[in-house]
Every structure is written in C-alpha cells, then in structure tokens.
Short mmCIF file of C-alpha atoms in Angstrom, two decimals:
data_model
loop_
_atom_site.label_atom_id
_atom_site.label_comp_id
_atom_site.label_asym_id
_atom_site.label_seq_id
_atom_site.Cartn_x
_atom_site.Cartn_y
_atom_site.Cartn_z
CA UNK O 1 -23.73 8.77 4.29
CA UNK O 2 -21.07 6.19 2.65
CA UNK O 3 -19.11 6.86 0.36
CA UNK O 4 -20.41 6.76 -2.90
CA UNK O 5 -23.44 9.54 -1.33
CA UNK O 6 -26.60 7.35 -0.73
CA UNK O 7 -27.91 5.95 3.15
CA UNK O 8 -26.47 1.74 1.71
CA UNK O 9 -24.10 -0.04 2.86
CA UNK O 10 -20.64 -0.15 0.94
CA UNK O 11 -19.74 -3.60 0.36
CA UNK O 12 -15.81 -4.48 0.89
CA UNK O 13 -13.73 -6.99 1.78
CA UNK O 14 -14.86 -11.03 3.34
CA UNK O 15 -16.84 -9.13 7.04
CA UNK O 16 -12.46 -9.24 8.05
CA UNK O 17 -11.92 -13.00 5.92
CA UNK O 18 -9.95 -13.09 3.13
CA UNK O 19 -11.54 -11.43 0.51
CA UNK O 20 -9.41 -8.16 -1.18
CA UNK O 21 -6.96 -7.08 1.77
CA UNK O 22 -7.02 -4.09 2.91
CA UNK O 23 -4.91 -1.32 2.24
CA UNK O 24 -1.73 -1.13 3.96
CA UNK O 25 -1.25 -5.36 4.60
CA UNK O 26 1.66 -6.92 2.11
CA UNK O 27 0.59 -7.54 -0.89
CA UNK O 28 1.83 -10.91 -2.60
CA UNK O 29 4.77 -10.48 -5.38
CA UNK O 30 6.06 -7.39 -3.52
CA UNK O 31 8.82 -7.79 -0.79
CA UNK O 32 6.82 -5.73 3.14
CA UNK O 33 9.69 -3.03 2.23
CA UNK O 34 9.50 -0.08 0.10
CA UNK O 35 7.12 2.68 0.29
CA UNK O 36 6.18 2.88 3.90
CA UNK O 37 2.85 2.59 4.89
CA UNK O 38 1.15 5.01 7.07
CA UNK O 39 -0.46 5.69 9.82
CA UNK O 40 -2.35 1.43 9.41
CA UNK O 41 -1.32 -1.08 12.15
CA UNK O 42 -1.21 -4.39 11.31
CA UNK O 43 -4.03 -5.41 12.75
CA UNK O 44 -6.77 -6.34 10.13
CA UNK O 45 -9.31 -5.01 8.31
CA UNK O 46 -11.30 -2.85 9.95
CA UNK O 47 -14.21 -4.19 12.21
CA UNK O 48 -17.53 -4.24 9.83
CA UNK O 49 -20.91 -3.40 11.07
CA UNK O 50 -22.98 -6.69 11.42
CA UNK O 51 -25.04 -8.21 7.98
CA UNK O 52 -25.14 -9.86 5.23
CA UNK O 53 -24.62 -7.94 3.12
CA UNK O 54 -20.89 -6.95 4.50
CA UNK O 55 -20.37 -10.53 3.42
CA UNK O 56 -20.10 -9.95 -0.37
CA UNK O 57 -16.32 -9.97 -1.97
CA UNK O 58 -14.78 -6.97 -3.97
CA UNK O 59 -17.06 -6.66 -7.76
CA UNK O 60 -20.21 -8.44 -5.91
CA UNK O 61 -23.27 -6.16 -5.55
CA UNK O 62 -24.34 -6.42 -1.86
CA UNK O 63 -28.32 -7.10 -0.93
CA UNK O 64 -29.41 -3.81 -1.37
CA UNK O 65 -27.25 -1.95 -3.81
CA UNK O 66 -28.92 -1.53 -7.23
CA UNK O 67 -27.52 -3.52 -9.91
CA UNK O 68 -25.31 -1.97 -12.07
CA UNK O 69 -25.05 -2.05 -15.72
CA UNK O 70 -22.82 -4.53 -17.83
CA UNK O 71 -19.23 -4.27 -17.85
CA UNK O 72 -18.89 -2.94 -14.18
CA UNK O 73 -18.38 -4.81 -10.79
CA UNK O 74 -19.48 -2.49 -8.06
CA UNK O 75 -21.46 0.46 -7.54
CA UNK O 76 -20.49 3.38 -8.42
CA UNK O 77 -17.97 4.77 -4.96
CA UNK O 78 -17.35 9.48 -5.54
CA UNK O 79 -16.17 10.48 -2.96
CA UNK O 80 -14.38 13.72 -4.59
CA UNK O 81 -14.74 14.78 -8.33
CA UNK O 82 -14.53 10.96 -9.75
CA UNK O 83 -16.21 7.75 -9.29
CA UNK O 84 -13.10 5.52 -7.76
CA UNK O 85 -13.40 3.33 -10.60
CA UNK O 86 -12.04 3.38 -14.66
CA UNK O 87 -12.93 6.75 -16.21
CA UNK O 88 -14.61 7.48 -19.81
CA UNK O 89 -13.19 9.78 -21.51
CA UNK O 90 -15.75 12.18 -20.16
CA UNK O 91 -15.54 11.22 -16.97
CA UNK O 92 -12.32 12.14 -17.00
CA UNK O 93 -13.28 15.63 -18.22
CA UNK O 94 -16.27 16.33 -16.33
CA UNK O 95 -13.71 15.75 -13.74
CA UNK O 96 -11.06 18.04 -14.59
CA UNK O 97 -14.18 20.80 -14.45
CA UNK O 98 -15.38 19.56 -11.54
CA UNK O 99 -11.35 19.81 -9.71
CA UNK O 100 -12.37 23.64 -11.34
CA UNK O 101 -14.38 23.95 -8.99
CA UNK O 102 -13.50 22.56 -6.30
CA UNK O 103 -10.44 24.03 -5.73
CA UNK O 104 -12.06 27.53 -6.70
CA UNK O 105 -8.81 29.52 -4.56
CA UNK O 106 -5.62 26.70 -6.09
CA UNK O 107 -6.69 26.09 -10.07
CA UNK O 108 -8.43 29.87 -10.20
CA UNK O 109 -6.79 32.17 -8.56
CA UNK O 110 -3.29 31.08 -8.63
CA UNK O 111 -2.81 30.48 -12.94
CA UNK O 112 -4.37 33.94 -12.47
CA UNK O 113 -2.00 35.64 -10.45
CA UNK O 114 1.29 33.28 -12.89
CA UNK O 115 -0.38 33.76 -15.80
CA UNK O 116 -0.06 36.77 -15.20
CA UNK O 117 2.68 37.95 -13.77
CA UNK O 118 4.65 35.65 -16.67
CA UNK O 119 3.28 37.68 -19.03
CA UNK O 120 3.94 40.63 -17.99
CA UNK O 121 7.30 39.74 -17.12
CA UNK O 122 7.92 38.49 -21.24
CA UNK O 123 5.76 41.76 -22.22
CA UNK O 124 8.41 43.39 -20.42
CA UNK O 125 11.53 40.86 -21.94
CA UNK O 126 10.24 42.25 -25.35
CA UNK O 127 10.15 45.70 -25.03
CA UNK O 128 14.50 45.85 -25.25
CA UNK O 129 13.46 44.13 -28.74
CA UNK O 130 11.31 46.96 -30.57
CA UNK O 131 14.29 49.60 -29.67
CA UNK O 132 16.42 47.33 -32.59
CA UNK O 133 16.13 48.31 -35.67
CA UNK O 134 16.68 46.24 -39.07
CA UNK O 135 17.04 48.64 -41.55
CA UNK O 136 19.47 49.17 -43.66
CA UNK O 137 20.78 52.45 -41.88
CA UNK O 138 21.33 50.85 -38.71
CA UNK O 139 25.65 50.02 -37.47
CA UNK O 140 25.94 46.56 -37.81
CA UNK O 141 27.74 46.97 -34.95
CA UNK O 142 24.96 48.15 -32.97
CA UNK O 143 22.78 46.33 -34.30
CA UNK O 144 24.51 43.45 -33.51
CA UNK O 145 25.09 44.65 -29.68
CA UNK O 146 21.23 45.34 -28.95
CA UNK O 147 20.43 42.24 -30.27
CA UNK O 148 22.51 39.69 -28.36
CA UNK O 149 21.83 42.38 -24.88
CA UNK O 150 18.08 41.71 -26.26
CA UNK O 151 18.32 38.12 -26.70
CA UNK O 152 20.23 37.46 -23.36
CA UNK O 153 17.41 39.14 -21.40
CA UNK O 154 14.23 37.31 -23.07
CA UNK O 155 16.55 33.95 -22.80
CA UNK O 156 16.77 34.75 -19.24
CA UNK O 157 13.12 35.45 -18.66
CA UNK O 158 11.80 32.87 -20.74
CA UNK O 159 13.64 30.43 -18.52
CA UNK O 160 12.59 31.88 -15.11
CA UNK O 161 8.96 31.94 -16.76
CA UNK O 162 9.82 27.92 -17.38
CA UNK O 163 10.19 27.69 -13.84
CA UNK O 164 6.81 29.20 -12.62
CA UNK O 165 5.17 27.63 -15.51
CA UNK O 166 6.59 23.73 -13.81
CA UNK O 167 5.35 25.50 -9.89
CA UNK O 168 1.92 26.11 -11.79
CA UNK O 169 1.75 22.34 -13.27
CA UNK O 170 2.80 21.13 -9.68
CA UNK O 171 0.45 22.77 -7.50
CA UNK O 172 -2.68 22.46 -10.07
CA UNK O 173 -1.24 18.39 -10.19
CA UNK O 174 -1.63 18.24 -6.35
CA UNK O 175 -4.91 20.01 -5.99
CA UNK O 176 -6.52 17.44 -8.73
CA UNK O 177 -5.28 14.22 -7.44
CA UNK O 178 -6.46 15.62 -3.96
CA UNK O 179 -9.49 16.76 -5.35
CA UNK O 180 -10.08 13.00 -6.07
CA UNK O 181 -10.55 12.05 -2.54
CA UNK O 182 -12.88 15.05 -1.60
CA UNK O 183 -10.13 17.39 -0.18
CA UNK O 184 -10.33 20.85 -0.77
CA UNK O 185 -6.67 22.27 -1.15
CA UNK O 186 -5.52 25.16 -0.62
CA UNK O 187 -2.87 27.92 -2.57
CA UNK O 188 -0.69 28.29 0.87
CA UNK O 189 -0.68 24.32 1.11
CA UNK O 190 -0.60 22.99 -1.75
CA UNK O 191 2.64 25.52 -2.39
CA UNK O 192 3.95 24.02 0.45
CA UNK O 193 3.14 19.99 -0.92
CA UNK O 194 5.25 21.13 -4.54
CA UNK O 195 9.02 23.39 -2.80
CA UNK O 196 10.79 20.21 -2.87
CA UNK O 197 9.43 18.69 -5.88
CA UNK O 198 10.93 22.24 -7.89
CA UNK O 199 14.37 20.04 -8.93
CA UNK O 200 13.07 17.04 -10.10
CA UNK O 201 10.25 18.72 -11.56
CA UNK O 202 13.43 20.15 -13.41
CA UNK O 203 15.16 17.64 -14.17
CA UNK O 204 12.87 16.22 -15.61
CA UNK O 205 11.57 18.83 -17.60
CA UNK O 206 15.65 19.44 -19.01
CA UNK O 207 15.05 14.84 -20.20
CA UNK O 208 11.87 15.61 -22.21
CA UNK O 209 14.25 18.58 -23.82
CA UNK O 210 16.76 16.93 -24.78
CA UNK O 211 14.34 13.93 -26.29
CA UNK O 212 12.83 16.12 -28.26
CA UNK O 213 15.66 18.64 -28.98
CA UNK O 214 18.39 15.68 -30.28
CA UNK O 215 16.81 14.35 -32.51
CA UNK O 216 15.40 18.34 -34.34
CA UNK O 217 19.22 18.54 -34.36
CA UNK O 218 19.59 15.33 -36.42
CA UNK O 219 17.42 15.85 -38.85
CA UNK O 220 18.87 19.07 -39.08
CA UNK O 221 21.78 18.43 -39.65
CA UNK O 222 21.06 15.55 -41.88
CA UNK O 223 19.05 17.55 -44.45
CA UNK O 224 22.56 19.97 -43.90
CA UNK O 225 25.06 17.06 -44.57
CA UNK O 226 22.07 16.27 -47.80
CA UNK O 227 21.90 19.60 -49.37
CA UNK O 228 25.63 19.95 -49.90
CA UNK O 229 26.96 16.87 -50.33
CA UNK O 230 24.87 16.01 -53.49
CA UNK O 231 23.80 16.89 -56.49
CA UNK O 232 20.30 16.97 -54.92
CA UNK O 233 17.45 20.23 -55.91
CA UNK O 234 16.06 22.22 -54.07
CA UNK O 235 12.62 19.93 -54.54
CA UNK O 236 13.95 16.61 -53.53
CA UNK O 237 16.16 18.56 -50.52
CA UNK O 238 12.17 20.12 -49.67
CA UNK O 239 9.98 16.28 -49.76
CA UNK O 240 13.56 14.90 -47.75
CA UNK O 241 13.42 17.36 -44.72
CA UNK O 242 9.40 16.33 -45.17
CA UNK O 243 9.24 13.28 -44.74
CA UNK O 244 12.15 13.47 -41.67
CA UNK O 245 10.18 15.80 -40.43
CA UNK O 246 7.22 13.57 -40.11
CA UNK O 247 9.13 10.50 -38.74
CA UNK O 248 9.64 13.25 -36.22
CA UNK O 249 5.86 13.73 -35.84
CA UNK O 250 6.12 10.20 -35.12
CA UNK O 251 8.41 9.72 -32.78
CA UNK O 252 6.71 12.69 -30.66
CA UNK O 253 3.74 11.45 -30.75
CA UNK O 254 4.74 7.90 -29.24
CA UNK O 255 6.70 9.00 -26.68
CA UNK O 256 3.64 12.06 -25.43
CA UNK O 257 2.24 9.54 -24.15
CA UNK O 258 4.86 8.41 -21.65
CA UNK O 259 6.29 12.41 -20.82
CA UNK O 260 2.82 12.91 -19.91
CA UNK O 261 2.11 10.56 -17.19
CA UNK O 262 6.17 10.94 -16.18
CA UNK O 263 4.60 14.31 -14.07
CA UNK O 264 1.85 13.32 -12.34
CA UNK O 265 4.13 10.17 -11.05
CA UNK O 266 7.13 12.59 -10.34
CA UNK O 267 5.19 15.29 -7.84
CA UNK O 268 2.48 12.80 -6.28
CA UNK O 269 4.50 8.84 -6.29
CA UNK O 270 8.18 11.55 -5.27
CA UNK O 271 10.30 10.14 -7.25
CA UNK O 272 12.86 11.43 -9.65
CA UNK O 273 12.87 12.12 -13.48
CA UNK O 274 14.51 8.75 -14.34
CA UNK O 275 11.65 6.56 -12.57
CA UNK O 276 9.23 9.23 -13.16
CA UNK O 277 9.86 8.15 -17.55
CA UNK O 278 9.72 4.07 -16.97
CA UNK O 279 6.77 5.16 -14.43
CA UNK O 280 4.70 6.99 -17.54
CA UNK O 281 6.57 4.10 -19.57
CA UNK O 282 4.71 1.02 -17.56
CA UNK O 283 1.60 2.96 -17.06
CA UNK O 284 1.08 3.72 -20.72
CA UNK O 285 1.69 0.87 -22.25
CA UNK O 286 -1.24 -1.26 -21.60
CA UNK O 287 -4.16 1.27 -23.39
CA UNK O 288 -1.54 3.27 -25.27
CA UNK O 289 -3.46 4.16 -27.96
CA UNK O 290 -6.81 5.35 -25.84
CA UNK O 291 -4.45 7.40 -23.65
CA UNK O 292 -2.54 8.78 -26.64
CA UNK O 293 -6.17 9.27 -28.23
CA UNK O 294 -7.46 11.87 -25.27
CA UNK O 295 -3.86 13.50 -24.76
CA UNK O 296 -4.07 14.95 -28.44
CA UNK O 297 -7.57 15.39 -27.96
CA UNK O 298 -7.00 17.67 -25.32
CA UNK O 299 -4.46 19.57 -26.90
CA UNK O 300 -6.05 20.35 -29.86
CA UNK O 301 -9.41 21.70 -27.65
CA UNK O 302 -6.85 23.99 -25.49
CA UNK O 303 -5.00 24.74 -29.04
CA UNK O 304 -8.64 25.89 -30.95
CA UNK O 305 -9.82 27.81 -27.85
CA UNK O 306 -6.02 29.87 -27.17
CA UNK O 307 -6.01 30.57 -31.10
CA UNK O 308 -9.99 31.24 -30.95
CA UNK O 309 -9.24 33.80 -28.22
CA UNK O 310 -5.47 35.16 -28.96
CA UNK O 311 -6.63 35.58 -32.67
CA UNK O 312 -8.15 39.56 -32.25
CA UNK O 313 -6.18 40.22 -29.31
CA UNK O 314 -3.41 39.79 -32.31
CA UNK O 315 -5.14 41.06 -35.59
CA UNK O 316 -5.48 44.72 -33.06
CA UNK O 317 -1.60 44.53 -31.92
CA UNK O 318 -1.11 43.92 -35.78
CA UNK O 319 -3.05 46.74 -37.13
CA UNK O 320 -1.53 48.52 -34.45
CA UNK O 321 1.65 48.08 -35.13
CA UNK O 322 1.32 49.01 -38.77
CA UNK O 323 4.62 49.23 -40.95
CA UNK O 324 6.66 49.54 -38.45
CA UNK O 325 6.16 46.81 -37.37
CA UNK O 326 8.63 45.41 -39.69
CA UNK O 327 11.38 48.07 -38.75
CA UNK O 328 12.79 46.50 -35.17
CA UNK O 329 13.11 42.66 -34.05
CA UNK O 330 10.52 42.54 -32.00
CA UNK O 331 8.47 42.27 -35.44
CA UNK O 332 6.24 44.68 -33.70
CA UNK O 333 5.33 47.79 -31.20
CA UNK O 334 5.13 48.20 -27.77
CA UNK O 335 1.46 48.04 -27.76
CA UNK O 336 1.08 45.08 -30.44
CA UNK O 337 2.84 43.37 -27.84
CA UNK O 338 1.57 44.58 -24.71
CA UNK O 339 -2.69 42.76 -26.89
CA UNK O 340 -1.11 39.89 -27.61
CA UNK O 341 0.36 38.82 -23.99
CA UNK O 342 -3.12 40.18 -22.86
CA UNK O 343 -4.81 37.72 -25.77
CA UNK O 344 -1.61 34.47 -24.18
CA UNK O 345 -3.03 35.39 -20.35
CA UNK O 346 -6.34 34.90 -21.12
CA UNK O 347 -5.63 32.11 -23.49
CA UNK O 348 -3.56 29.90 -20.62
CA UNK O 349 -6.18 30.88 -18.04
CA UNK O 350 -8.66 29.21 -20.02
CA UNK O 351 -6.03 25.95 -20.87
CA UNK O 352 -3.81 25.72 -18.37
CA UNK O 353 -6.42 24.38 -15.41
CA UNK O 354 -8.42 22.18 -17.57
CA UNK O 355 -4.46 20.66 -19.20
CA UNK O 356 -3.73 19.86 -15.77
CA UNK O 357 -6.51 18.27 -14.39
CA UNK O 358 -6.95 15.70 -18.28
CA UNK O 359 -3.16 14.53 -17.98
CA UNK O 360 -3.89 14.39 -13.83
CA UNK O 361 -6.36 12.30 -13.92
CA UNK O 362 -5.08 9.99 -16.94
CA UNK O 363 -2.85 9.48 -14.42
CA UNK O 364 -5.21 8.30 -11.67
CA UNK O 365 -7.25 6.46 -14.35
CA UNK O 366 -3.90 4.27 -15.48
CA UNK O 367 -3.26 3.98 -12.27
CA UNK O 368 -7.21 2.53 -11.56
CA UNK O 369 -6.86 0.44 -14.50
CA UNK O 370 -3.83 -2.04 -14.79
CA UNK O 371 -2.57 -2.05 -10.88
CA UNK O 372 -5.67 -2.18 -9.20
CA UNK O 373 -5.36 1.20 -7.73
CA UNK O 374 -9.37 2.16 -7.52
CA UNK O 375 -9.23 -0.30 -4.69
CA UNK O 376 -6.50 1.49 -2.92
CA UNK O 377 -8.81 4.72 -2.95
CA UNK O 378 -11.87 2.40 -2.16
CA UNK O 379 -10.55 1.16 1.07
CA UNK O 380 -9.35 4.52 2.14
CA UNK O 381 -12.38 6.05 1.67
CA UNK O 382 -14.52 3.01 3.42
CA UNK O 383 -12.13 3.42 6.87
CA UNK O 384 -12.30 7.39 6.63
CA UNK O 385 -16.50 7.19 6.22
CA UNK O 386 -15.68 4.24 9.28
CA UNK O 387 -14.22 6.43 11.24
CA UNK O 388 -14.83 9.88 10.83
CA UNK O 389 -10.61 10.37 10.25
CA UNK O 390 -7.90 9.98 7.38
CA UNK O 391 -6.03 7.20 8.45
CA UNK O 392 -3.59 7.47 5.66
CA UNK O 393 -2.63 11.03 4.07
CA UNK O 394 -4.00 11.70 0.21
CA UNK O 395 -0.54 12.67 -1.05
CA UNK O 396 1.00 9.41 0.65
CA UNK O 397 -1.72 6.85 -0.87
CA UNK O 398 -0.05 8.15 -4.29
CA UNK O 399 3.22 5.89 -2.80
CA UNK O 400 1.41 2.05 -2.82
CA UNK O 401 3.63 0.35 -4.40
CA UNK O 402 2.19 -0.86 -7.71
CA UNK O 403 0.03 -4.29 -8.00
CA UNK O 404 -0.69 -6.07 -11.13
CA UNK O 405 -5.02 -5.75 -11.41
CA UNK O 406 -7.00 -8.63 -11.16
CA UNK O 407 -8.35 -8.37 -14.73
CA UNK O 408 -7.75 -6.40 -17.82
CA UNK O 409 -10.05 -2.88 -18.25
CA UNK O 410 -8.87 -2.99 -22.66
#
C-alpha cells in the first residue's frame, strides 16, 4: 500500500537521476547551513524498485495511474487528514474536521478541559463584581475600593485565561500539523511539544496587542482632540469617529492574514515573534485575498455558531437576574453569570478546534503553494512507505528551508 492508499507505485524523482532533489539535499539558492537536516545522510535518493513507472519526474503521471483532472499534476498523495497538495476551501474545512476525528483526546478532550477550567475561573472572578452596588445610596469610597479590587482580580484572571488559551491553541496546532502526515497525537505528547514555545507565543501575542491597541488609542485621542479644539457639533464628531474606526477596521483586515499565519510559524518553525510576523507576511503575500476570505468566512461561521449556542443561556440568565441585574457592576446575578459561562464554554468547545484546524491547514496550504512544500511532504511520505520507519520527525519537517515554488497556484 503506497502513501495515496492505492496499490500502485507512486512517482517521486527520476530513479536516482536528476529530477526533483530529495529532501535533505542542499536547495538551489540556499546555503547548506540554516535549518538542520534531520536524520538524512547525504547519500543521494533512496533506491527505487525497478520498472518504467519510477522514471517519471515529479508532476508527470506514471503508467498505471488514472489521469488526473485538469490543473493538477501528479495524482493525490494522502497519508493523513489532507492530500499533500494545495487545498481548496472544502479541503481546508474537511481537513479540520478530519483532524478533530483523528485526535479526539487533544481536539475534544483537552479542549473541553481547558475551556471548562477557564470559564470556571472567569466565573469565580466575576462573583465579587455582583457585590459592588452602583445605586445612589452606596458610599463612594466603598464603591471605588470594591470596584478596583474586583477589577484587579478580573484582570489577573483574564491574563491567566489568555495564557491558557495560547497554550491550548498551540497544542491544537501541533496535533493538526502532525495529522497531515497521518500521526495521532495524545494530550501528553502535544503538551510536551508546545511547552518550549509558550514564551515566544506570549511575545507574539504582546506584539499583536500593541499592533491593535496603539491605533485604537491614537484614533480615540484624535476624536477627543477634534471635539475639544473645534466647534463641530455632535453629528460631525460621530461621523468622524465612524470614519476613523472604519479605517481601523480596514487596517485590521489588512494585517489579519499576517497575524494568523504567524501563530503556526512560531509553533511549527520554532522561530521568534518578530521572525514569525515576517514569515506570516511572506506567506500571505501571494494569494492575500484568498487567505483573507477564508479567514473572514471561518470567523463568521464560528461567530454565528457561538451566538446561536449562547443566546438561550444569556437570555435565561437575564430573566433570572431581573431588575436586580442593574444594581451591581456585573450587571447580573450569580445565577445569570453561571448560565452565561456555560453558554460561552459550549460555544468555545464547538469552535476553538475548528478555528485552530483551519488556521493551521491554511498555513500548510500557503507553504505548499508558495514554497513547494508539498514535495517535501511527499518525499518524506515515500521514504516512510519504503522503509516502514520515520526518517525525519514530522515536527522537524516544518523547519525545512523555504524555496520558491516552480509554478504559481494562483
């Protein structure tokens, strides 16, 4: 059985002569230093069985294979959740669901555990806010002290939840990436793999926070400045504010592909935050609109699912809160907060694995389209099929040096 699941012999290289260089050989235009070549000795391509079918170079269909459809070269090779070729929207979404099915312990079990714990901590941190009254009879000093204390606890818990979310997203990225090569990953193995990448992930998140926060602060300061220094009425101020925030939205969409592809780069390529942003920018440049469209559609779908799931819980919590909900800074009772937390947990449980799967596979897809990375994966799949052993660990494959694809997929 070969890597594409059929009994035919796959086509890789030219029987040890010329053709596509094997993974591990120095790439044209790149020095031999850089990423280490894991596991391979520089001895030339692996021996191929005799027969004319092995003589065709990559991209040509050997005898015995069905002819592929227009626009594709060699027949699909699939050893894991997705074919080792550039993916369309259906391939990305199907691959995300396939990764969830292939790694239920990580994608389902670990996600559920993290989401429940995070929501429980958030719920407990919000309880003090229900005790801080906002009615006119409350003492101002007591109100201020209680509000600051409760908000301090909430901020601290929020930071803990943010780090936990980064950890979970990194673990899911590892599981999805390994499933591309047909590897199943348990929770313990995925957590061990992501451990050394936590600090770079935190650094990337801080950079993203600055990228988004600084423009917002500048826009707010500009709006206040216009309102104070001019005689413009409230209507003009509102129009200016809408215009500026519209510009912010466009800017956010412009950097969304770069930031989304930088996250898998930190985890899989093991680079620092700044290098990851550079890699994300380089990967999204060819096909920017396609990447942006996939991301926006995915976020919209996830947002709709989350909203549909959480509305019943939020509405029930509001009914339970009644008029008492407006008398404290939380705007709800403890029961209302509990129901809202349950709804949020269910919504995250349903969407977080899917989002992580699509984002990781989009990164893989961009590397296959722009860096000829599908050939790297195919070569390793062939070696594993021939030898029955892993020549290069899957985690090391992602550190392969980028090289321009011979043809454009756009």
